[in-house]
Each structure stands twice: as structure tokens, then as C-alpha cells.
CSV table of C-alpha atoms in Angstrom, one decimal:
chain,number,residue,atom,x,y,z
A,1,UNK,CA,153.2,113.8,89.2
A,2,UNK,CA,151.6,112.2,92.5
A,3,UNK,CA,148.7,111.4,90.8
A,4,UNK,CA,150.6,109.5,87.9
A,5,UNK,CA,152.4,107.9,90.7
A,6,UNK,CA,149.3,106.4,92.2
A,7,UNK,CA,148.5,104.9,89.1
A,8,UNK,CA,151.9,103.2,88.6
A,9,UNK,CA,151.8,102.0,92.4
A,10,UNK,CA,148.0,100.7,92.3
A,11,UNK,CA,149.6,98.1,89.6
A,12,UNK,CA,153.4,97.6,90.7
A,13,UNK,CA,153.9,98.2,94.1
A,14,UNK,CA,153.0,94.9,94.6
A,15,UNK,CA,156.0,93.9,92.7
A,16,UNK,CA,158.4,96.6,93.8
A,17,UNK,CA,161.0,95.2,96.6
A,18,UNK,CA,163.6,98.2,96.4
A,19,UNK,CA,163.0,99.7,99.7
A,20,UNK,CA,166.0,102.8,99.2
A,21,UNK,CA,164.1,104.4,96.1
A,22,UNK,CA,160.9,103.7,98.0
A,23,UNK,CA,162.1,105.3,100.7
A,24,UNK,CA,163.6,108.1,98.1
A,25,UNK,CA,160.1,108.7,96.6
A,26,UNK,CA,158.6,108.8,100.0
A,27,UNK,CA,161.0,111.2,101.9
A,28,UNK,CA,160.4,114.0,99.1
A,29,UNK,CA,156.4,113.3,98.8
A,30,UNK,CA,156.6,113.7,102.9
A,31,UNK,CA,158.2,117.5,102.5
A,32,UNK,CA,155.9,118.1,99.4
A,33,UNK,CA,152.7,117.4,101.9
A,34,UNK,CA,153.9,118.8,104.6
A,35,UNK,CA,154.1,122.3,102.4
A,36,UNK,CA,150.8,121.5,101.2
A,37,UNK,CA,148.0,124.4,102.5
A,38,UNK,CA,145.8,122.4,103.8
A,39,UNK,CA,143.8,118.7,104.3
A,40,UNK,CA,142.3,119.0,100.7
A,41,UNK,CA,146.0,119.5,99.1
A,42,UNK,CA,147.6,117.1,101.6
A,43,UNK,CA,144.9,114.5,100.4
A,44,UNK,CA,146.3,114.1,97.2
A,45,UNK,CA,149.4,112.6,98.7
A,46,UNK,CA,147.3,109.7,100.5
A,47,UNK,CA,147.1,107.4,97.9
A,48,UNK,CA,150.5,107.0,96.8
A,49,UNK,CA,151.5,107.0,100.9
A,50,UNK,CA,148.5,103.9,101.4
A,51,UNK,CA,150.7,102.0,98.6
A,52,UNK,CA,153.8,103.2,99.5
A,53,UNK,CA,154.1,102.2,103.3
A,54,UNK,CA,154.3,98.2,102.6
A,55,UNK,CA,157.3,99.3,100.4
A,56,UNK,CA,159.2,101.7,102.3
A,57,UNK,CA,161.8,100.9,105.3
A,58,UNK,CA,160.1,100.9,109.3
A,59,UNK,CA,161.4,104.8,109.5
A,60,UNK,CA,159.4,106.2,106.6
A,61,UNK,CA,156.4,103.7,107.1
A,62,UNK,CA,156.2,105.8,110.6
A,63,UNK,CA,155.9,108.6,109.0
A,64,UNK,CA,153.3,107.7,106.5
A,65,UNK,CA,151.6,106.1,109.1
A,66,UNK,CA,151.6,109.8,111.3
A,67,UNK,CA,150.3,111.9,108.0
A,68,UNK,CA,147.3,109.2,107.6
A,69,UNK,CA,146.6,109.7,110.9
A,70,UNK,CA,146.8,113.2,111.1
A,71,UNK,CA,144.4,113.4,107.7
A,72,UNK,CA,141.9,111.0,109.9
A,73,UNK,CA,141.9,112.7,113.1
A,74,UNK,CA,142.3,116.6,112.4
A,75,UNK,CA,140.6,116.9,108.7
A,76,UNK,CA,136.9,117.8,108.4
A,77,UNK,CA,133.7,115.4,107.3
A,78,UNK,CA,133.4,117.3,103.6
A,79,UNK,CA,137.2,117.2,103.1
A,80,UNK,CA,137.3,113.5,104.3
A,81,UNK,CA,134.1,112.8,102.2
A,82,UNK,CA,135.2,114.3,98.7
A,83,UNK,CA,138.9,112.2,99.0
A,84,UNK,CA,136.6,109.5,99.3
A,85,UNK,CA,134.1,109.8,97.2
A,86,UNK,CA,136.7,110.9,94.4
A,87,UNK,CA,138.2,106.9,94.8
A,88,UNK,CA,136.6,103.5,93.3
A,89,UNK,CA,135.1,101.2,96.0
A,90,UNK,CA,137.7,98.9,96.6
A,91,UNK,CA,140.4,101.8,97.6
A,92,UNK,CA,137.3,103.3,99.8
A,93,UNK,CA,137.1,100.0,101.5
A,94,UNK,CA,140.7,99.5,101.9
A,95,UNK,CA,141.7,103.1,103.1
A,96,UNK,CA,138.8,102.9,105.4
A,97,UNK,CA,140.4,99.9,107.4
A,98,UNK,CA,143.7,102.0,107.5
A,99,UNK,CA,141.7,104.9,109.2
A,100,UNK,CA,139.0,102.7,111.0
A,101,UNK,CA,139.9,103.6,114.3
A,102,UNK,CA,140.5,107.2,114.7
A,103,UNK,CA,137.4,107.8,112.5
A,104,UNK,CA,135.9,105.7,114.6
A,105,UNK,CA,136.5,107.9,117.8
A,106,UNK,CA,135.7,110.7,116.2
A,107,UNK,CA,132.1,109.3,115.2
A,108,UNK,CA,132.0,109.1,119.5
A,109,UNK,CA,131.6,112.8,119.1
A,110,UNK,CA,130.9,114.1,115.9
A,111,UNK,CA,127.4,112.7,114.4
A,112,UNK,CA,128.2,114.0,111.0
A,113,UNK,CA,131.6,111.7,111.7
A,114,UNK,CA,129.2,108.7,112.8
A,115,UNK,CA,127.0,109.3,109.9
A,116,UNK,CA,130.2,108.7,107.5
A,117,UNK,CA,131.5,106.0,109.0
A,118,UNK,CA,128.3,103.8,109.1
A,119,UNK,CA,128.2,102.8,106.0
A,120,UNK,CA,131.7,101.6,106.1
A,121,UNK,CA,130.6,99.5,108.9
A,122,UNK,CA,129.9,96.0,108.8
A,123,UNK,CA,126.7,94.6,111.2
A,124,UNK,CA,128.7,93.3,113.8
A,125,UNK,CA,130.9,96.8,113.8
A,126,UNK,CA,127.9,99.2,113.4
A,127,UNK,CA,126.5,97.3,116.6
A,128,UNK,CA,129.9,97.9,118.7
A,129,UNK,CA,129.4,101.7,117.7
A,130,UNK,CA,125.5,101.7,119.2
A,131,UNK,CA,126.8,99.9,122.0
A,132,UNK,CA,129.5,102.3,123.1
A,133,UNK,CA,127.5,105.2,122.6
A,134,UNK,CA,124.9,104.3,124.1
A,135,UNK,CA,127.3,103.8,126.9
A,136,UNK,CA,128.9,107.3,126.4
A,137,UNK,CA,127.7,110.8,127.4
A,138,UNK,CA,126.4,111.0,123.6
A,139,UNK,CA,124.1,108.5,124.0
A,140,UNK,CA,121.3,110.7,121.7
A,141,UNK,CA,123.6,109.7,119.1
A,142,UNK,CA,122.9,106.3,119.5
A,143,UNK,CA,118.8,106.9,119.7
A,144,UNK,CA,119.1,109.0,116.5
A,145,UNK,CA,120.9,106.4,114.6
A,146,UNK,CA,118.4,103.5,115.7
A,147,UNK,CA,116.1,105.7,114.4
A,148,UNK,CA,117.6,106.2,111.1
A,149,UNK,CA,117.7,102.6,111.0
A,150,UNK,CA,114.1,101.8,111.6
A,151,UNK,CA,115.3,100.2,114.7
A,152,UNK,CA,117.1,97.4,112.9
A,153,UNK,CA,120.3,96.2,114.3
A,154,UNK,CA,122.9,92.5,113.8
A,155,UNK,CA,121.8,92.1,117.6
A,156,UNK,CA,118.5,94.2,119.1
A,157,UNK,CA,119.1,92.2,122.2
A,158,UNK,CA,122.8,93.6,123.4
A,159,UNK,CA,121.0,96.8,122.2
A,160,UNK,CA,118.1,96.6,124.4
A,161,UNK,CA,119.7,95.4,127.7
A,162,UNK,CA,122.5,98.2,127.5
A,163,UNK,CA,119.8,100.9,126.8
A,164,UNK,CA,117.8,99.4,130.0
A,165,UNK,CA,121.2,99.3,131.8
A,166,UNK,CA,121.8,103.1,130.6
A,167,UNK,CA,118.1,104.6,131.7
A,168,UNK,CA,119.3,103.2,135.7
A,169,UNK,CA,121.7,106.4,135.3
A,170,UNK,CA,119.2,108.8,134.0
A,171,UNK,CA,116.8,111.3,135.3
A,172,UNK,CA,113.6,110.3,134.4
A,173,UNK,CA,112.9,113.1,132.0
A,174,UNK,CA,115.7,111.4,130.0
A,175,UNK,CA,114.5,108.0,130.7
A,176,UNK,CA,111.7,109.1,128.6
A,177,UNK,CA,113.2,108.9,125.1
A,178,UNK,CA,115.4,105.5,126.0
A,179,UNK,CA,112.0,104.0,126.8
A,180,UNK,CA,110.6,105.0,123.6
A,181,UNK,CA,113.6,103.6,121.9
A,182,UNK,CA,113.4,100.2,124.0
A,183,UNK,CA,109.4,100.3,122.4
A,184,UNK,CA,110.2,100.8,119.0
A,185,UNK,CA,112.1,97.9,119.5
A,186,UNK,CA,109.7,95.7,120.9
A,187,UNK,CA,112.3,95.2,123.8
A,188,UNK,CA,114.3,92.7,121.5
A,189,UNK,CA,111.2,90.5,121.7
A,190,UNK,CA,113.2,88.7,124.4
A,191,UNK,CA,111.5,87.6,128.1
A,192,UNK,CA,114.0,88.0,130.7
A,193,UNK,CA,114.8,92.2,128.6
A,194,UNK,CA,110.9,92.3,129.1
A,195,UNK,CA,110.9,91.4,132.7
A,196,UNK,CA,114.0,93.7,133.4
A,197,UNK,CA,111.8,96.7,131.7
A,198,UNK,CA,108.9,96.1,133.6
A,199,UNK,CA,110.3,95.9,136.7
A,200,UNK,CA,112.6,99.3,136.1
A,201,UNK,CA,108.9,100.9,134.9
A,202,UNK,CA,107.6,99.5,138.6
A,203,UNK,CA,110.1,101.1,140.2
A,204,UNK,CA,109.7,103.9,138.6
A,205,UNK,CA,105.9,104.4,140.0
A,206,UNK,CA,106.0,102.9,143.6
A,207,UNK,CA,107.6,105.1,145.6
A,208,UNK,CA,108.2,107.8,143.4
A,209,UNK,CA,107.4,111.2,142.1
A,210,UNK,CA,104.7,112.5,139.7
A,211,UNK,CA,107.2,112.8,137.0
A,212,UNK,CA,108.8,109.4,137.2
A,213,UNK,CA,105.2,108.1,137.0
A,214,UNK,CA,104.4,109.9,134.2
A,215,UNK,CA,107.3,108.4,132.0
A,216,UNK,CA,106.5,105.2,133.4
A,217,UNK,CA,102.9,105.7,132.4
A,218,UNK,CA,103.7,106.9,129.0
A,219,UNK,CA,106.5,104.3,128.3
A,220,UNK,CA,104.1,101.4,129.3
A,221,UNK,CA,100.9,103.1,127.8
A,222,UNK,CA,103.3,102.1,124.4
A,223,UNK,CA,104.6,98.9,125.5
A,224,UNK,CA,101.5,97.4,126.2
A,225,UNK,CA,101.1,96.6,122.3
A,226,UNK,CA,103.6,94.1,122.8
A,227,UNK,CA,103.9,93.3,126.4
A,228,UNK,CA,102.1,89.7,127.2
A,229,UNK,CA,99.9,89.3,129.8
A,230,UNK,CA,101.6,87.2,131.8
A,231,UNK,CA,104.2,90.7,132.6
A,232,UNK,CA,101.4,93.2,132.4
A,233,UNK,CA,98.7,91.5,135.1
A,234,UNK,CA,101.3,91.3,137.6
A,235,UNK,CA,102.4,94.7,137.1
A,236,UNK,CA,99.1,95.9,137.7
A,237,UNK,CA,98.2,94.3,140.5
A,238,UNK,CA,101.4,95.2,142.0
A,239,UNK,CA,100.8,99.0,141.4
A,240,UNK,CA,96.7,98.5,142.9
A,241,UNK,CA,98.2,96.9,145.9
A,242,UNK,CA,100.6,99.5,146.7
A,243,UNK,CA,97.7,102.3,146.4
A,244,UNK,CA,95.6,100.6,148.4
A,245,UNK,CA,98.1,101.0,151.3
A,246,UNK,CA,98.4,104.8,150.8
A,247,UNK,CA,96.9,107.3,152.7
A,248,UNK,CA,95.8,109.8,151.2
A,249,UNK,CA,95.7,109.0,147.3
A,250,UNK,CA,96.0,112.5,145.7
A,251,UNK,CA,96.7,114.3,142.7
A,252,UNK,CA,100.6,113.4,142.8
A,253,UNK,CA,99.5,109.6,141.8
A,254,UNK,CA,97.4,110.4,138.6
A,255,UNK,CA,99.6,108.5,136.4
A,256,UNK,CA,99.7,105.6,139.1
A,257,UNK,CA,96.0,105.6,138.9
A,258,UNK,CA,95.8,106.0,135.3
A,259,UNK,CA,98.7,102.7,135.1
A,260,UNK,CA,96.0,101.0,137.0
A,261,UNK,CA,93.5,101.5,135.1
A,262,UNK,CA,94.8,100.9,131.5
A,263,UNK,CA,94.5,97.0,132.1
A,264,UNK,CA,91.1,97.3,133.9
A,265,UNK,CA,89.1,94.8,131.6
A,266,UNK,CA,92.1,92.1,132.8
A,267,UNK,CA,92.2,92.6,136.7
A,268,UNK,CA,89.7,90.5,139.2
A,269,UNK,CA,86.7,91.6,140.4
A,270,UNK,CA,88.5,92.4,144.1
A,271,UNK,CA,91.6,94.4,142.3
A,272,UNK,CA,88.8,96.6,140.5
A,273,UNK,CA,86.6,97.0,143.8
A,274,UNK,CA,90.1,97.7,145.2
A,275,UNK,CA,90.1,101.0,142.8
A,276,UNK,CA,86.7,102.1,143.4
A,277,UNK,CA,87.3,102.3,146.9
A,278,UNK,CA,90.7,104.2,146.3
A,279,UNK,CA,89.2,106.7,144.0
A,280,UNK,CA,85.6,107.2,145.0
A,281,UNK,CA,86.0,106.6,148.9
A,282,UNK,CA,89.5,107.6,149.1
A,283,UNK,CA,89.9,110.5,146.9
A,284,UNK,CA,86.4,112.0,145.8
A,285,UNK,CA,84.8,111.3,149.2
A,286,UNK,CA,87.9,113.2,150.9
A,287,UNK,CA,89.3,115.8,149.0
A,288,UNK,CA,88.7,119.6,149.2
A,289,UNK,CA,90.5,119.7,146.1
A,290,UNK,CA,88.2,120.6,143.2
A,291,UNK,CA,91.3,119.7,140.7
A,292,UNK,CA,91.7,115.9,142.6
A,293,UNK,CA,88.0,115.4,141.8
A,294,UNK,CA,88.0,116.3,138.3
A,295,UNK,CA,91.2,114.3,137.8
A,296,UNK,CA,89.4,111.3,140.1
A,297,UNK,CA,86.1,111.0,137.6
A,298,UNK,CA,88.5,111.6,134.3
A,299,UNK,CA,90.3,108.7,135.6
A,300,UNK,CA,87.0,106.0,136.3
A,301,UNK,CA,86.1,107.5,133.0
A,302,UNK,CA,87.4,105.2,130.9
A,303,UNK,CA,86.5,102.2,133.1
A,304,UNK,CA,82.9,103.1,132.8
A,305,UNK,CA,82.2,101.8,136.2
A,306,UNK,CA,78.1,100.8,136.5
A,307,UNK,CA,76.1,101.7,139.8
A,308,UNK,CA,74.3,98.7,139.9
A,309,UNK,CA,78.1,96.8,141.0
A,310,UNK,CA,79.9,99.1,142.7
A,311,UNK,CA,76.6,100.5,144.5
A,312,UNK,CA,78.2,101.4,147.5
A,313,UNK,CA,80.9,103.7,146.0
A,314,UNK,CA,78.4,105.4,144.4
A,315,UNK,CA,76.0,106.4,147.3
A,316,UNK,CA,79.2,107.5,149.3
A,317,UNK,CA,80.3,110.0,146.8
A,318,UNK,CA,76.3,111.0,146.2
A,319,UNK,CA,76.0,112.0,149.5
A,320,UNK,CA,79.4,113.6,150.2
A,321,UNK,CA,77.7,115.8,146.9
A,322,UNK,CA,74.7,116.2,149.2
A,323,UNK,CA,75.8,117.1,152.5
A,324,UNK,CA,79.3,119.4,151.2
A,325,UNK,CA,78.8,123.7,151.4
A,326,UNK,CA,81.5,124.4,149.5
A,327,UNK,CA,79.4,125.3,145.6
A,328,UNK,CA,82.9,124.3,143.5
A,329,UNK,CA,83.2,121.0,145.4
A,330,UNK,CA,79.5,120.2,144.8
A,331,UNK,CA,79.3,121.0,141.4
A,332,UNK,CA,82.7,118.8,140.5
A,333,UNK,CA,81.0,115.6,142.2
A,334,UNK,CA,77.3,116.2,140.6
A,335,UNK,CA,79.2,116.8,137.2
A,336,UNK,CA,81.4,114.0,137.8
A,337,UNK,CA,78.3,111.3,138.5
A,338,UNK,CA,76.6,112.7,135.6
A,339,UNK,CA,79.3,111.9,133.2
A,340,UNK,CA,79.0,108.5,134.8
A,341,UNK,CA,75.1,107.8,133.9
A,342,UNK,CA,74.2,106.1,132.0
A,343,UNK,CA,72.7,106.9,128.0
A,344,UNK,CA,69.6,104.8,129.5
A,345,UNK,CA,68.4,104.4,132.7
A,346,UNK,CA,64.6,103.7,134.6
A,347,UNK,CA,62.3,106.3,135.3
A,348,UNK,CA,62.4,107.8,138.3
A,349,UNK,CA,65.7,106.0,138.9
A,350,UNK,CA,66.3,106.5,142.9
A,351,UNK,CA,70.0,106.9,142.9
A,352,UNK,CA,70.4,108.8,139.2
A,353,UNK,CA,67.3,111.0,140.4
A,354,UNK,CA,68.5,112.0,143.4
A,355,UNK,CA,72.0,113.3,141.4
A,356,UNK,CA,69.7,115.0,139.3
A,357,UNK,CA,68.2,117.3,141.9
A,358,UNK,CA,71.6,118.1,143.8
């Protein structure tokens, strides 16, 4: 009977102005679904209350109105899903608007919910949704989504700058996977987002922990793919200058070191003496750490620093090698300079010979 009644209101009820029988109709379909077992049975009624309730008088379209809403906000994703998927697209569409917003608060919480309610979504809306979870303790949400989405979104730039504005109330552990996000994303290939990241990655290194260096290091180790020069060179040289002024450089700034050295080929001669004297005077030279020189040399590694230029950085470190007691400590250094010879070098070389025989 309610299904036959669907049909007949889906093509009349445009046309039907008798609010009493409406009213008649709806009062004994309202104590039919309130008898009804549970959401799936109470779903049947929905249709013929979504055509009913421009019809019916203010009292009943109150009620109506509280048995959508109790369908929308209490009934599960599969039993939401199948009444949906069981109507043609222009009902889906139109019932969707009815329930819009209490779906929508339940996609706040629920992923499965959020995952349902996309596709519903226009741009503009599915946007609003990112933004306010990104804003919300569910945040993950958010990242997931994006994801889903291959990062694509009506407006990456609101995106960005709230997921920037989010990391400021994170941990840096959980600053991590924002970061990565903010990547992906090329930071909304916008200046003034890329100059907000930058600087929050700074601050994340000067000043700060091993751990907040290490997601700093990691997130810009990514963003330098699409960073300019103009925003990493700065960066850099800001990080160099504020090791230079520390004393001692140790093992708890190995990702600020590392930072320093990703954009080595870009920096001046005096930035890169600058590191040479940090790492080879200030750390290998000093340490009794065998860990902090191993970590020292794997760090110049990559730089391939040549004796010839930075002569005097060398012969320090060769004869801390020469003059130290401690076996561990010598053998770290000698090992270290070896892995920094070159494949050719001159006979009887006078600095790689003398490494040779310690």
C-alpha cells in the first residue's frame, strides 16, 4: 500500500491541495512507522512522507520532518545506503538535500558516513567538509579523504593554509603526516602558503628538539621538489647561521646538519666553509663520541668535500686521529677520512699518506 502510494504522490502530489486527507493519510502512515521494527522497515515510509510534507498542515509536516530526522541521524550507513541505492537519481538527489545536514554532522565523526555523503557533495560543499575537519579533532579524516582524492580539491589554497594553520596545534610527531599532505599538494602552488610553510619548518629546527628537526627535515627533504630557490636559499642560510652560533654541535642536530647540507651545491663558498668548520672543527675535532663522529662523516658524505679546498679542516681532524689514545675514537676518524679520499690521488700523497699509516 505505501509503496503504491509513492507512486501516486511522485505524479500528483504536486496537484493535490486537500490538506485534511493529507493530513488523514499522514497521521495513520505516522503510527504504521512508528510500529515498524526497525530503520529498514521505517524506510519504506520515507518516500511517501518526502512527498507528503509540502501537502500536509504545519502539525503533521513536524512530524514528518522528526521521522526524517530520526532516519538521518540514528539509522546505520548500510541501512541508509540500500534506501538509497534502491531510488532513481533524481529522488537520491532530492532526499539528500532534505537530510544534508545531519548526514553531514555525522560524516564529522563517522568516515564510512563521510565516505557516503561525498559523492552527494558538490565542490564547493565537499571543500567546506575538508575544511571543518581539518579543523576538528578528526582531522585524519580530512588527510584520508585528500588522499582518496589524489589531492584534488574546488580550492587547494583554503586547504593548504588551514592544514598549516592546524600543524601550529600539533605535536610534531603529528605534524608529520599534515606536512606530507601540504607536499602532495604542492602547497597550493601559492607564494605567501610557501613562505608560511617554510618559515613554520624553520621554526621547527632552530631552537628545537631532535624530533621536531627530524619532521622538519623529512617534510622539506619532500618539498624541495617544488620549493623555488628563492625560499630554499634563505632557509638554509638561516639554519647554517644559527649552527654556527652553537656550542657544542652534537648529535641532537643531525637533522639540522643534514637540512644544511641538502642545498650544499646552492650556498656560497663562506656558508659551506661555515659547515666544514662546524662539523670537522666543531664536532669531529671535539667529540669523545664515537656515534657523533660516524654521524659527522655520514653527513659531509654526501657533500663530497675535497682536501685541496678545505685543507685546513682536514689536517685538524688528521691530527686529532694522530694524537687521540682512545682505539674506537681513532679508528672512527681514520675510517671517516678514508671514505673521504678520493678514487685517484698522487703518489705518495702527503696528507692521504699520512691517513694511511694512522
Amino acid at each position: 500500500i505505501v509503496e503504491k502510494a509513492e507512486l501516486i504522490l511522485r505524479g500528483f502530489s504536486s496537484q493535490v491541495n486537500d490538506s485534511k486527507k493529507a493530513d488523514a493519510l499522514t497521521t495513520a502512515l505516522l503510527q504504521s512507522s512508528t510500529n515498524a521494527s526497525d530503520f529498514t522497515q521505517k524506510s519504506i515510509f520515507l518516500p511517501v512522507f518526502f512527498y507528503l510534507i509540502n501537502i500536509t498542515s504545519a502539525n503533521e509536516k513536524t512530524s514528518i520532518e522528526q521521522v526524517i530526522q530520526s532516519f538521518a541521524k540514528s539509522a546505520d550507513v548500510p541501512t541508509i545506503k540500500s534506501f538509497f541505492d534502491n531510488k532513481d537519481d533524481k529522488f537520491q538527489q532530492d532526499f539528500f538535500q532534505v537530510v544534508k545536514l545531519d548526514l553531514e554532522e555525522r560524516a564529522m565523526q563517522d568516515k564510512n558516513f563521510l565516505d557516503f555523503v561525498w559523492n552527494f557533495e558538490d565542490g564547493a560543499s565537499q571543500n567546506a567538509m575538508l575544511v571543518k575537519l581539518i579543523d576538528s579533532s578528526n582531522h585524519a579524516f580530512a588527510l584520508i579523504k585528500l588522499g582518496a582524492e589524489s589531492y584534488k580539491t574546488s580550492d587547494s589554497k583554503v586547504i593548504v593554509e588551514h592544514l598549516l594553520t592546524k600543524a601550529l596545534t600539533l605535536s610534531s610527531p603529528e605534524r608529520a603526516v599534515i606536512y606530507e599532505t601540504v607536499n602532495k599538494m604542492e602547497c597550493a602552488k601559492d607564494k605567501d602558503l610557501r613562505e608560511k610553510y617554510i618559515n613554520q619548518l624553520k621554526s621547527m629546527v632552530i631552537g628545537q628538539d631532535a624530533t621536531s628537526q627530524e619532521v622538519a627535515f623529512n617534510a622539506y627533504n619532500e618539498a624541495r621538489n617544488f620549493l623555488p630557490h628563492l625560499i630554499m636559499l634563505p632557509f638554509t642560510v638561516a639554519i647554517i647561521d644559527w649552527l654556527n652560533n652553537l656550542d657544542p654541535v652534537n648529535i641532537n642536530y643531525k637533522f639540522a646538519l643534514k637540512i644544511a647540507l641538502l642545498y650544499w651545491d646552492e650556498i656560497s663558498d663562506t656558508h659551506k666553509d661555515n659547515l666544514m668548520t662546524i662539523i670537522f672543527d666543531g664536532v669531529i675535532a671535539k667529540t669523545t663520541l664515537v656515534d657523533e663522529i660516524n654521524m659527522a662523516f655520514d653527513i659531509i658524505y654526501s657533500a663530497q668535500p675535497r682536501y685541496n679546498k678545505y685543507k685546513p679542516h682536514f689536517d685538524i681532524t688528521l691530527s686529532r686521529a694522530e694524537g687521540e689514545q682512545e682505539p674506537t675514537i681513532k679508528e672512527a676518524i681514520t675510517t671517516g677520512l678514508q671514505k673521504l679520499k678520493p678514487s685517484q690521488v698522487k703518489p705518495k700523497h702527503p696528507f692521504w699518506g699520512k691517513v694511511d699509516k694512522v
